[in-house]
Amino acid sequence: MDKALIIYWSGTGNTEAMANGIAKGIEAEGKEVQIVSVDAANKDMVKEATHIALGCSAMGAEVLEEDEMEPFVESIEDIDWSNKKLALFGSYDWGDGEWMRNWQERMESCGATLVKDGLAVNLEPEGEELEKCIDLGKALVTA
Ligand SMILES: Cc1cc2nc3c(=O)[nH]c(=O)nc-3n(C[C@H](O)[C@H](O)[C@H](O)COP(=O)(O)O)c2cc1C
């Protein structure tokens, strides 16, 4: 693999903190990582990467953020996912993680292989939850 790629949307920084945890895990495995906010990301980045983590908090009513993340995810659905490894992550508050289960199902139906089930963390990742982010980063690049 070249660099692992993390693309995320985060309104108040909780999913961004998860992205930073995932990056820490990737670096702990001696791999390089590029973290990009979705507004600076493009489809070609995803096409070229082999190990990708996508993050977005639960928004609307159990959906992805609709102005930036949803259109971006739509734009990458038709990529050839067969030789890529994917991790999904995001923060939520009052729900039960439905948005993450739906997102995982959606990416799997595009042919993507997830290295672990999508990681949903309640609000800001701390302690054990932050460890789970780090582990997800490790799992992504050792898959
Ligand atoms: C407009 C809006 C809609 C939200 N919708 C949901 C939701 O459907 N389910 C849920 O569990 N949390 C929902 N939340 C809570 C956020 O997912 C939660 O605050 C999360 O930690 C934000 O992470 P972020 O800072 O990375 O954006 C919503 C928050 C906002 C502002």
CSV table of N, CA and C and ligand atoms in Angstrom, one decimal:
chain,number,residue,atom,x,y,z
A,1,MET,N,0.8,-1.2,0.0
A,1,MET,CA,0.0,0.0,0.0
A,1,MET,C,0.9,1.3,0.0
A,2,ASP,N,0.3,2.3,-0.5
A,2,ASP,CA,1.0,3.6,-0.5
A,2,ASP,C,0.5,4.3,0.8
A,3,LYS,N,-0.2,5.4,0.8
A,3,LYS,CA,-0.7,6.0,2.0
A,3,LYS,C,-2.1,5.6,2.2
A,4,ALA,N,-2.4,5.4,3.5
A,4,ALA,CA,-3.9,5.2,3.8
A,4,ALA,C,-4.6,6.5,3.7
A,5,LEU,N,-5.8,6.5,3.4
A,5,LEU,CA,-6.6,7.8,3.2
A,5,LEU,C,-7.8,7.8,4.1
A,6,ILE,N,-7.9,8.9,4.9
A,6,ILE,CA,-9.1,9.1,5.7
A,6,ILE,C,-9.8,10.4,5.2
A,7,ILE,N,-11.1,10.2,4.9
A,7,ILE,CA,-11.9,11.3,4.5
A,7,ILE,C,-13.1,11.4,5.5
A,8,TYR,N,-13.4,12.6,6.0
A,8,TYR,CA,-14.4,12.7,7.0
A,8,TYR,C,-15.2,14.0,6.9
A,9,TRP,N,-16.4,14.0,7.4
A,9,TRP,CA,-17.2,15.2,7.7
A,9,TRP,C,-17.4,15.2,9.2
A,10,SER,N,-17.3,16.4,9.8
A,10,SER,CA,-17.5,16.5,11.3
A,10,SER,C,-18.0,17.9,11.6
A,11,GLY,N,-19.2,18.0,12.2
A,11,GLY,CA,-19.8,19.3,12.5
A,11,GLY,C,-19.1,20.0,13.7
A,12,THR,N,-18.9,19.2,14.8
A,12,THR,CA,-18.4,19.8,16.1
A,12,THR,C,-17.1,19.2,16.5
A,13,GLY,N,-16.5,18.4,15.7
A,13,GLY,CA,-15.2,17.8,15.9
A,13,GLY,C,-15.1,16.4,16.5
A,14,ASN,N,-16.3,15.8,16.8
A,14,ASN,CA,-16.3,14.5,17.4
A,14,ASN,C,-15.8,13.4,16.4
A,15,THR,N,-16.3,13.5,15.2
A,15,THR,CA,-15.8,12.5,14.2
A,15,THR,C,-14.4,12.8,13.8
A,16,GLU,N,-14.1,14.1,13.8
A,16,GLU,CA,-12.7,14.5,13.5
A,16,GLU,C,-11.7,13.9,14.5
A,17,ALA,N,-12.2,13.9,15.8
A,17,ALA,CA,-11.3,13.3,16.8
A,17,ALA,C,-11.2,11.8,16.6
A,18,MET,N,-12.2,11.1,16.1
A,18,MET,CA,-12.2,9.7,15.7
A,18,MET,C,-11.1,9.5,14.6
A,19,ALA,N,-11.2,10.4,13.6
A,19,ALA,CA,-10.3,10.4,12.4
A,19,ALA,C,-8.8,10.5,12.9
A,20,ASN,N,-8.6,11.3,13.9
A,20,ASN,CA,-7.2,11.5,14.5
A,20,ASN,C,-6.8,10.2,15.2
A,21,GLY,N,-7.7,9.6,15.9
A,21,GLY,CA,-7.4,8.3,16.6
A,21,GLY,C,-7.1,7.2,15.5
A,22,ILE,N,-7.9,7.1,14.5
A,22,ILE,CA,-7.6,6.2,13.4
A,22,ILE,C,-6.2,6.4,12.8
A,23,ALA,N,-5.9,7.7,12.6
A,23,ALA,CA,-4.6,8.0,12.0
A,23,ALA,C,-3.5,7.6,12.9
A,24,LYS,N,-3.7,7.7,14.2
A,24,LYS,CA,-2.7,7.3,15.2
A,24,LYS,C,-2.4,5.8,15.1
A,25,GLY,N,-3.5,5.0,14.9
A,25,GLY,CA,-3.4,3.6,14.8
A,25,GLY,C,-2.6,3.2,13.5
A,26,ILE,N,-2.9,3.9,12.4
A,26,ILE,CA,-2.2,3.7,11.1
A,26,ILE,C,-0.7,3.9,11.3
A,27,GLU,N,-0.4,5.1,11.9
A,27,GLU,CA,1.0,5.4,12.1
A,27,GLU,C,1.7,4.4,13.1
A,28,ALA,N,0.9,3.9,14.1
A,28,ALA,CA,1.5,3.0,15.0
A,28,ALA,C,2.0,1.7,14.3
A,29,GLU,N,1.4,1.4,13.1
A,29,GLU,CA,1.8,0.3,12.3
A,29,GLU,C,2.9,0.7,11.3
A,30,GLY,N,3.4,1.9,11.4
A,30,GLY,CA,4.5,2.3,10.6
A,30,GLY,C,4.1,2.7,9.2
A,31,LYS,N,2.8,3.0,9.0
A,31,LYS,CA,2.3,3.4,7.7
A,31,LYS,C,2.0,4.9,7.6
A,32,GLU,N,2.0,5.4,6.4
A,32,GLU,CA,1.7,6.9,6.3
A,32,GLU,C,0.1,7.0,6.1
A,33,VAL,N,-0.3,8.2,6.5
A,33,VAL,CA,-1.8,8.5,6.3
A,33,VAL,C,-2.0,9.9,5.9
A,34,GLN,N,-3.0,10.1,5.0
A,34,GLN,CA,-3.5,11.4,4.6
A,34,GLN,C,-4.9,11.6,5.2
A,35,ILE,N,-5.1,12.6,5.9
A,35,ILE,CA,-6.4,12.9,6.5
A,35,ILE,C,-7.0,14.1,5.7
A,36,VAL,N,-8.2,14.0,5.2
A,36,VAL,CA,-8.8,15.1,4.4
A,36,VAL,C,-10.2,15.3,4.8
A,37,SER,N,-10.5,16.5,5.0
A,37,SER,CA,-11.9,16.9,5.2
A,37,SER,C,-12.7,16.7,3.9
A,38,VAL,N,-13.9,16.3,4.0
A,38,VAL,CA,-14.6,15.9,2.7
A,38,VAL,C,-14.7,17.1,1.7
A,39,ASP,N,-14.7,18.3,2.2
A,39,ASP,CA,-14.8,19.4,1.3
A,39,ASP,C,-13.5,19.6,0.4
A,40,ALA,N,-12.4,19.0,0.9
A,40,ALA,CA,-11.2,19.0,0.1
A,40,ALA,C,-10.8,17.7,-0.6
A,41,ALA,N,-11.8,16.8,-0.5
A,41,ALA,CA,-11.6,15.4,-1.1
A,41,ALA,C,-12.1,15.3,-2.5
A,42,ASN,N,-11.6,14.4,-3.3
A,42,ASN,CA,-12.3,14.1,-4.6
A,42,ASN,C,-12.2,12.6,-4.9
A,43,LYS,N,-13.0,12.3,-5.9
A,43,LYS,CA,-13.2,10.9,-6.3
A,43,LYS,C,-11.9,10.2,-6.6
A,44,ASP,N,-11.0,10.9,-7.3
A,44,ASP,CA,-9.7,10.3,-7.8
A,44,ASP,C,-8.9,9.9,-6.6
A,45,MET,N,-8.9,10.6,-5.5
A,45,MET,CA,-8.2,10.2,-4.3
A,45,MET,C,-8.6,8.8,-3.9
A,46,VAL,N,-9.9,8.6,-3.9
A,46,VAL,CA,-10.5,7.3,-3.4
A,46,VAL,C,-10.1,6.2,-4.5
A,47,LYS,N,-10.2,6.6,-5.7
A,47,LYS,CA,-9.8,5.6,-6.8
A,47,LYS,C,-8.4,5.1,-6.6
A,48,GLU,N,-7.5,6.0,-6.3
A,48,GLU,CA,-6.1,5.7,-6.2
A,48,GLU,C,-5.7,5.0,-4.9
A,49,ALA,N,-6.4,5.2,-3.9
A,49,ALA,CA,-6.1,4.6,-2.6
A,49,ALA,C,-6.5,3.1,-2.5
A,50,THR,N,-5.8,2.4,-1.7
A,50,THR,CA,-6.2,1.0,-1.5
A,50,THR,C,-6.8,0.8,-0.1
A,51,HIS,N,-6.4,1.6,0.9
A,51,HIS,CA,-6.9,1.5,2.2
A,51,HIS,C,-7.5,2.8,2.7
A,52,ILE,N,-8.8,2.8,2.8
A,52,ILE,CA,-9.6,4.0,2.9
A,52,ILE,C,-10.5,4.0,4.2
A,53,ALA,N,-10.5,5.0,5.0
A,53,ALA,CA,-11.5,5.2,6.1
A,53,ALA,C,-12.4,6.4,5.8
A,54,LEU,N,-13.7,6.2,5.9
A,54,LEU,CA,-14.6,7.3,5.6
A,54,LEU,C,-15.4,7.5,6.9
A,55,GLY,N,-15.5,8.8,7.3
A,55,GLY,CA,-16.2,9.1,8.6
A,55,GLY,C,-17.2,10.2,8.4
A,56,CYS,N,-18.3,10.0,9.1
A,56,CYS,CA,-19.4,11.0,9.1
A,56,CYS,C,-20.3,10.8,10.3
A,57,SER,N,-20.6,11.8,11.0
A,57,SER,CA,-21.6,11.7,12.1
A,57,SER,C,-23.0,11.4,11.7
A,58,ALA,N,-23.8,11.0,12.6
A,58,ALA,CA,-25.3,10.8,12.3
A,58,ALA,C,-25.9,12.2,12.2
A,59,MET,N,-26.6,12.4,11.1
A,59,MET,CA,-27.2,13.7,10.9
A,59,MET,C,-28.6,13.5,10.4
A,60,GLY,N,-29.4,14.6,10.2
A,60,GLY,CA,-30.8,14.5,9.8
A,60,GLY,C,-31.5,13.6,10.7
A,61,ALA,N,-32.2,12.6,10.1
A,61,ALA,CA,-32.8,11.5,10.9
A,61,ALA,C,-32.1,10.2,10.5
A,62,GLU,N,-30.9,10.0,11.2
A,62,GLU,CA,-30.2,8.7,10.9
A,62,GLU,C,-29.6,8.7,9.5
A,63,VAL,N,-29.1,9.8,9.0
A,63,VAL,CA,-28.5,9.8,7.6
A,63,VAL,C,-27.2,10.5,7.7
A,64,LEU,N,-26.4,10.4,6.6
A,64,LEU,CA,-25.2,11.1,6.4
A,64,LEU,C,-25.5,12.6,6.3
A,65,GLU,N,-24.5,13.4,6.6
A,65,GLU,CA,-24.6,14.9,6.4
A,65,GLU,C,-24.9,15.1,4.9
A,66,GLU,N,-26.0,15.9,4.7
A,66,GLU,CA,-26.6,15.9,3.3
A,66,GLU,C,-25.9,16.8,2.3
A,67,ASP,N,-25.2,17.9,2.7
A,67,ASP,CA,-24.7,18.9,1.8
A,67,ASP,C,-23.4,18.4,1.2
A,68,GLU,N,-22.5,17.8,2.0
A,68,GLU,CA,-21.2,17.5,1.5
A,68,GLU,C,-20.9,16.0,1.5
A,69,MET,N,-21.2,15.3,2.6
A,69,MET,CA,-20.8,13.9,2.7
A,69,MET,C,-21.7,13.0,1.8
A,70,GLU,N,-23.0,13.2,1.9
A,70,GLU,CA,-23.9,12.4,1.1
A,70,GLU,C,-23.6,12.4,-0.4
A,71,PRO,N,-23.4,13.6,-1.0
A,71,PRO,CA,-23.1,13.7,-2.4
A,71,PRO,C,-21.7,13.0,-2.7
A,72,PHE,N,-20.8,13.2,-1.8
A,72,PHE,CA,-19.5,12.6,-2.0
A,72,PHE,C,-19.6,11.1,-2.0
A,73,VAL,N,-20.3,10.5,-1.0
A,73,VAL,CA,-20.4,9.1,-1.0
A,73,VAL,C,-21.1,8.6,-2.2
A,74,GLU,N,-22.2,9.3,-2.7
A,74,GLU,CA,-22.8,9.0,-3.9
A,74,GLU,C,-21.8,8.9,-5.1
A,75,SER,N,-20.9,9.9,-5.1
A,75,SER,CA,-20.0,10.0,-6.2
A,75,SER,C,-19.0,8.8,-6.3
A,76,ILE,N,-18.8,8.2,-5.1
A,76,ILE,CA,-17.7,7.1,-5.1
A,76,ILE,C,-18.4,5.7,-5.1
A,77,GLU,N,-19.7,5.6,-5.3
A,77,GLU,CA,-20.3,4.3,-5.2
A,77,GLU,C,-19.9,3.5,-6.4
A,78,ASP,N,-19.7,4.1,-7.5
A,78,ASP,CA,-19.4,3.2,-8.7
A,78,ASP,C,-17.9,2.9,-9.0
A,79,ILE,N,-17.1,3.3,-8.0
A,79,ILE,CA,-15.7,2.9,-8.1
A,79,ILE,C,-15.5,1.4,-8.0
A,80,ASP,N,-14.5,0.9,-8.5
A,80,ASP,CA,-14.2,-0.6,-8.4
A,80,ASP,C,-13.6,-0.8,-7.0
A,81,TRP,N,-14.4,-1.3,-6.1
A,81,TRP,CA,-14.0,-1.5,-4.7
A,81,TRP,C,-13.4,-2.9,-4.4
A,82,SER,N,-13.2,-3.7,-5.5
A,82,SER,CA,-12.9,-5.1,-5.2
A,82,SER,C,-11.5,-5.3,-4.6
A,83,ASN,N,-10.5,-4.4,-4.9
A,83,ASN,CA,-9.2,-4.5,-4.3
A,83,ASN,C,-8.9,-3.5,-3.2
A,84,LYS,N,-10.0,-3.0,-2.6
A,84,LYS,CA,-9.7,-2.0,-1.6
A,84,LYS,C,-10.2,-2.5,-0.2
A,85,LYS,N,-9.6,-1.9,0.8
A,85,LYS,CA,-10.1,-2.2,2.2
A,85,LYS,C,-10.7,-0.9,2.7
A,86,LEU,N,-11.8,-1.1,3.4
A,86,LEU,CA,-12.6,0.1,3.8
A,86,LEU,C,-12.9,0.0,5.3
A,87,ALA,N,-12.8,1.2,6.0
A,87,ALA,CA,-13.3,1.3,7.4
A,87,ALA,C,-14.3,2.5,7.4
A,88,LEU,N,-15.4,2.3,8.1
A,88,LEU,CA,-16.4,3.4,8.3
A,88,LEU,C,-16.4,3.8,9.8
A,89,PHE,N,-16.6,5.1,10.0
A,89,PHE,CA,-16.6,5.5,11.4
A,89,PHE,C,-17.5,6.8,11.5
A,90,GLY,N,-17.9,7.1,12.8
A,90,GLY,CA,-18.6,8.3,13.0
A,90,GLY,C,-19.2,8.4,14.4
A,91,SER,N,-19.5,9.6,14.8
A,91,SER,CA,-20.1,9.9,16.1
A,91,SER,C,-21.6,10.1,16.0
A,92,TYR,N,-22.3,9.8,17.1
A,92,TYR,CA,-23.7,10.0,17.1
A,92,TYR,C,-24.1,10.4,18.5
A,93,ASP,N,-25.4,10.7,18.7
A,93,ASP,CA,-25.8,11.1,20.1
A,93,ASP,C,-27.0,10.2,20.6
A,94,TRP,N,-28.2,10.5,20.1
A,94,TRP,CA,-29.4,9.9,20.7
A,94,TRP,C,-29.9,8.7,20.0
A,95,GLY,N,-29.3,8.4,18.9
A,95,GLY,CA,-29.8,7.2,18.1
A,95,GLY,C,-29.2,5.9,18.6
A,96,ASP,N,-29.4,4.9,17.7
A,96,ASP,CA,-28.9,3.6,18.1
A,96,ASP,C,-27.9,3.1,17.1
A,97,GLY,N,-27.4,4.0,16.3
A,97,GLY,CA,-26.4,3.6,15.3
A,97,GLY,C,-27.0,3.2,13.9
A,98,GLU,N,-28.3,3.5,13.7
A,98,GLU,CA,-28.9,3.0,12.5
A,98,GLU,C,-28.2,3.6,11.2
A,99,TRP,N,-27.8,4.9,11.3
A,99,TRP,CA,-27.1,5.5,10.2
A,99,TRP,C,-25.9,4.7,9.8
A,100,MET,N,-25.2,4.2,10.8
A,100,MET,CA,-23.9,3.5,10.5
A,100,MET,C,-24.2,2.1,9.9
A,101,ARG,N,-25.3,1.4,10.4
A,101,ARG,CA,-25.6,0.1,9.8
A,101,ARG,C,-26.1,0.3,8.4
A,102,ASN,N,-26.8,1.3,8.1
A,102,ASN,CA,-27.3,1.6,6.7
A,102,ASN,C,-26.1,1.9,5.8
A,103,TRP,N,-25.2,2.7,6.3
A,103,TRP,CA,-24.0,3.1,5.5
A,103,TRP,C,-23.1,1.9,5.2
A,104,GLN,N,-23.0,1.0,6.2
A,104,GLN,CA,-22.2,-0.2,6.0
A,104,GLN,C,-22.8,-1.1,4.9
A,105,GLU,N,-24.1,-1.3,5.0
A,105,GLU,CA,-24.9,-2.1,4.1
A,105,GLU,C,-24.7,-1.5,2.7
A,106,ARG,N,-24.8,-0.2,2.6
A,106,ARG,CA,-24.7,0.5,1.3
A,106,ARG,C,-23.3,0.3,0.7
A,107,MET,N,-22.3,0.4,1.5
A,107,MET,CA,-20.9,0.3,0.9
A,107,MET,C,-20.7,-1.2,0.5
A,108,GLU,N,-21.2,-2.1,1.3
A,108,GLU,CA,-21.0,-3.5,1.0
A,108,GLU,C,-21.7,-3.9,-0.3
A,109,SER,N,-22.9,-3.2,-0.5
A,109,SER,CA,-23.6,-3.5,-1.8
A,109,SER,C,-22.9,-2.9,-3.0
A,110,CYS,N,-21.9,-2.0,-2.7
A,110,CYS,CA,-21.1,-1.4,-3.8
A,110,CYS,C,-19.9,-2.4,-4.1
A,111,GLY,N,-19.7,-3.4,-3.2
A,111,GLY,CA,-18.6,-4.3,-3.4
A,111,GLY,C,-17.5,-4.1,-2.5
A,112,ALA,N,-17.6,-3.1,-1.5
A,112,ALA,CA,-16.5,-2.8,-0.6
A,112,ALA,C,-16.4,-3.9,0.5
A,113,THR,N,-15.2,-4.1,0.9
A,113,THR,CA,-14.9,-5.0,2.0
A,113,THR,C,-14.5,-4.2,3.2
A,114,LEU,N,-15.3,-4.3,4.3
A,114,LEU,CA,-15.0,-3.6,5.5
A,114,LEU,C,-14.0,-4.4,6.4
A,115,VAL,N,-13.0,-3.8,6.9
A,115,VAL,CA,-12.1,-4.5,7.7
A,115,VAL,C,-12.7,-4.9,9.1
A,116,LYS,N,-13.7,-4.1,9.5
A,116,LYS,CA,-14.4,-4.3,10.8
A,116,LYS,C,-15.8,-3.7,10.6
A,117,ASP,N,-16.8,-4.0,11.4
A,117,ASP,CA,-18.1,-3.3,11.3
A,117,ASP,C,-17.8,-1.8,11.6
A,118,GLY,N,-18.7,-1.0,10.9
A,118,GLY,CA,-18.6,0.4,11.1
A,118,GLY,C,-18.5,0.8,12.6
A,119,LEU,N,-17.6,1.7,12.9
A,119,LEU,CA,-17.4,2.1,14.3
A,119,LEU,C,-18.3,3.4,14.6
A,120,ALA,N,-19.2,3.2,15.5
A,120,ALA,CA,-20.1,4.3,15.9
A,120,ALA,C,-19.8,4.6,17.4
A,121,VAL,N,-19.4,5.9,17.6
A,121,VAL,CA,-19.0,6.3,19.0
A,121,VAL,C,-20.0,7.4,19.5
A,122,ASN,N,-20.5,7.3,20.7
A,122,ASN,CA,-21.4,8.3,21.3
A,122,ASN,C,-20.6,9.5,21.6
A,123,LEU,N,-20.9,10.6,20.9
A,123,LEU,CA,-20.3,11.9,21.1
A,123,LEU,C,-18.8,11.9,21.0
A,124,GLU,N,-18.0,12.5,21.9
A,124,GLU,CA,-16.6,12.6,21.7
A,124,GLU,C,-15.9,11.2,22.1
A,125,PRO,N,-15.0,10.7,21.3
A,125,PRO,CA,-14.3,9.5,21.6
A,125,PRO,C,-13.3,9.7,22.8
A,126,GLU,N,-13.4,9.0,23.8
A,126,GLU,CA,-12.5,9.0,25.0
A,126,GLU,C,-12.2,7.6,25.5
A,127,GLY,N,-11.1,7.4,26.2
A,127,GLY,CA,-10.8,6.2,26.8
A,127,GLY,C,-11.0,5.0,25.9
A,128,GLU,N,-11.8,4.0,26.2
A,128,GLU,CA,-12.0,2.8,25.5
A,128,GLU,C,-12.4,3.1,24.0
A,129,GLU,N,-13.3,4.1,23.9
A,129,GLU,CA,-13.8,4.4,22.5
A,129,GLU,C,-12.7,5.0,21.6
A,130,LEU,N,-11.8,5.7,22.2
A,130,LEU,CA,-10.6,6.2,21.5
A,130,LEU,C,-9.7,5.1,21.1
A,131,GLU,N,-9.6,4.1,22.0
A,131,GLU,CA,-8.8,2.9,21.7
A,131,GLU,C,-9.4,2.1,20.5
A,132,LYS,N,-10.7,2.1,20.5
A,132,LYS,CA,-11.3,1.4,19.4
A,132,LYS,C,-11.0,2.1,18.0
A,133,CYS,N,-10.9,3.4,18.1
A,133,CYS,CA,-10.5,4.2,16.9
A,133,CYS,C,-9.1,3.8,16.4
A,134,ILE,N,-8.2,3.8,17.4
A,134,ILE,CA,-6.8,3.4,17.2
A,134,ILE,C,-6.7,2.0,16.6
A,135,ASP,N,-7.5,1.1,17.2
A,135,ASP,CA,-7.5,-0.3,16.7
A,135,ASP,C,-8.1,-0.4,15.3
A,136,LEU,N,-9.0,0.4,15.0
A,136,LEU,CA,-9.6,0.4,13.6
A,136,LEU,C,-8.5,0.8,12.6
A,137,GLY,N,-7.7,1.8,13.0
A,137,GLY,CA,-6.7,2.3,12.1
A,137,GLY,C,-5.6,1.2,11.9
A,138,LYS,N,-5.3,0.5,13.0
A,138,LYS,CA,-4.4,-0.6,12.9
A,138,LYS,C,-4.9,-1.7,12.0
A,139,ALA,N,-6.2,-2.0,12.2
A,139,ALA,CA,-6.9,-3.1,11.4
A,139,ALA,C,-6.9,-2.7,9.9
A,140,LEU,N,-7.1,-1.5,9.7
A,140,LEU,CA,-7.2,-1.0,8.3
A,140,LEU,C,-6.0,-1.3,7.5
A,141,VAL,N,-4.8,-1.0,8.1
A,141,VAL,CA,-3.6,-1.2,7.3
A,141,VAL,C,-2.9,-2.5,7.5
A,142,THR,N,-3.5,-3.4,8.4
A,142,THR,CA,-2.9,-4.7,8.5
A,142,THR,C,-3.8,-5.7,7.8
A,143,ALA,N,-4.9,-5.2,7.2
A,143,ALA,CA,-5.9,-6.1,6.5
A,143,ALA,C,-5.3,-6.6,5.2
B,1,LIG,C1,-28.7,18.4,12.6
B,1,LIG,C2,-28.3,17.3,13.5
B,1,LIG,C3,-28.9,16.0,13.3
B,1,LIG,C4,-28.5,14.9,14.1
B,1,LIG,N1,-29.1,13.7,13.9
B,1,LIG,C5,-28.8,12.7,14.6
B,1,LIG,C6,-29.4,11.4,14.4
B,1,LIG,O1,-30.2,11.2,13.6
B,1,LIG,N2,-29.0,10.4,15.3
B,1,LIG,C7,-28.1,10.5,16.3
B,1,LIG,O2,-27.8,9.6,17.0
B,1,LIG,N3,-27.5,11.7,16.5
B,1,LIG,C8,-27.8,12.8,15.7
B,1,LIG,N4,-27.2,14.0,15.9
B,1,LIG,C9,-26.1,14.1,16.9
B,1,LIG,C10,-24.7,14.1,16.3
B,1,LIG,O3,-24.5,12.9,15.5
B,1,LIG,C11,-23.7,14.1,17.4
B,1,LIG,O4,-23.8,15.3,18.1
B,1,LIG,C12,-22.3,13.8,16.9
B,1,LIG,O5,-21.4,13.7,18.1
B,1,LIG,C13,-21.7,15.0,16.1
B,1,LIG,O6,-20.4,14.6,15.6
B,1,LIG,P1,-19.6,15.6,14.8
B,1,LIG,O7,-19.0,16.6,15.7
B,1,LIG,O8,-18.5,14.8,14.2
B,1,LIG,O9,-20.4,16.1,13.7
B,1,LIG,C14,-27.5,15.1,15.1
B,1,LIG,C15,-26.9,16.4,15.3
B,1,LIG,C16,-27.3,17.4,14.5
B,1,LIG,C17,-26.7,18.8,14.7
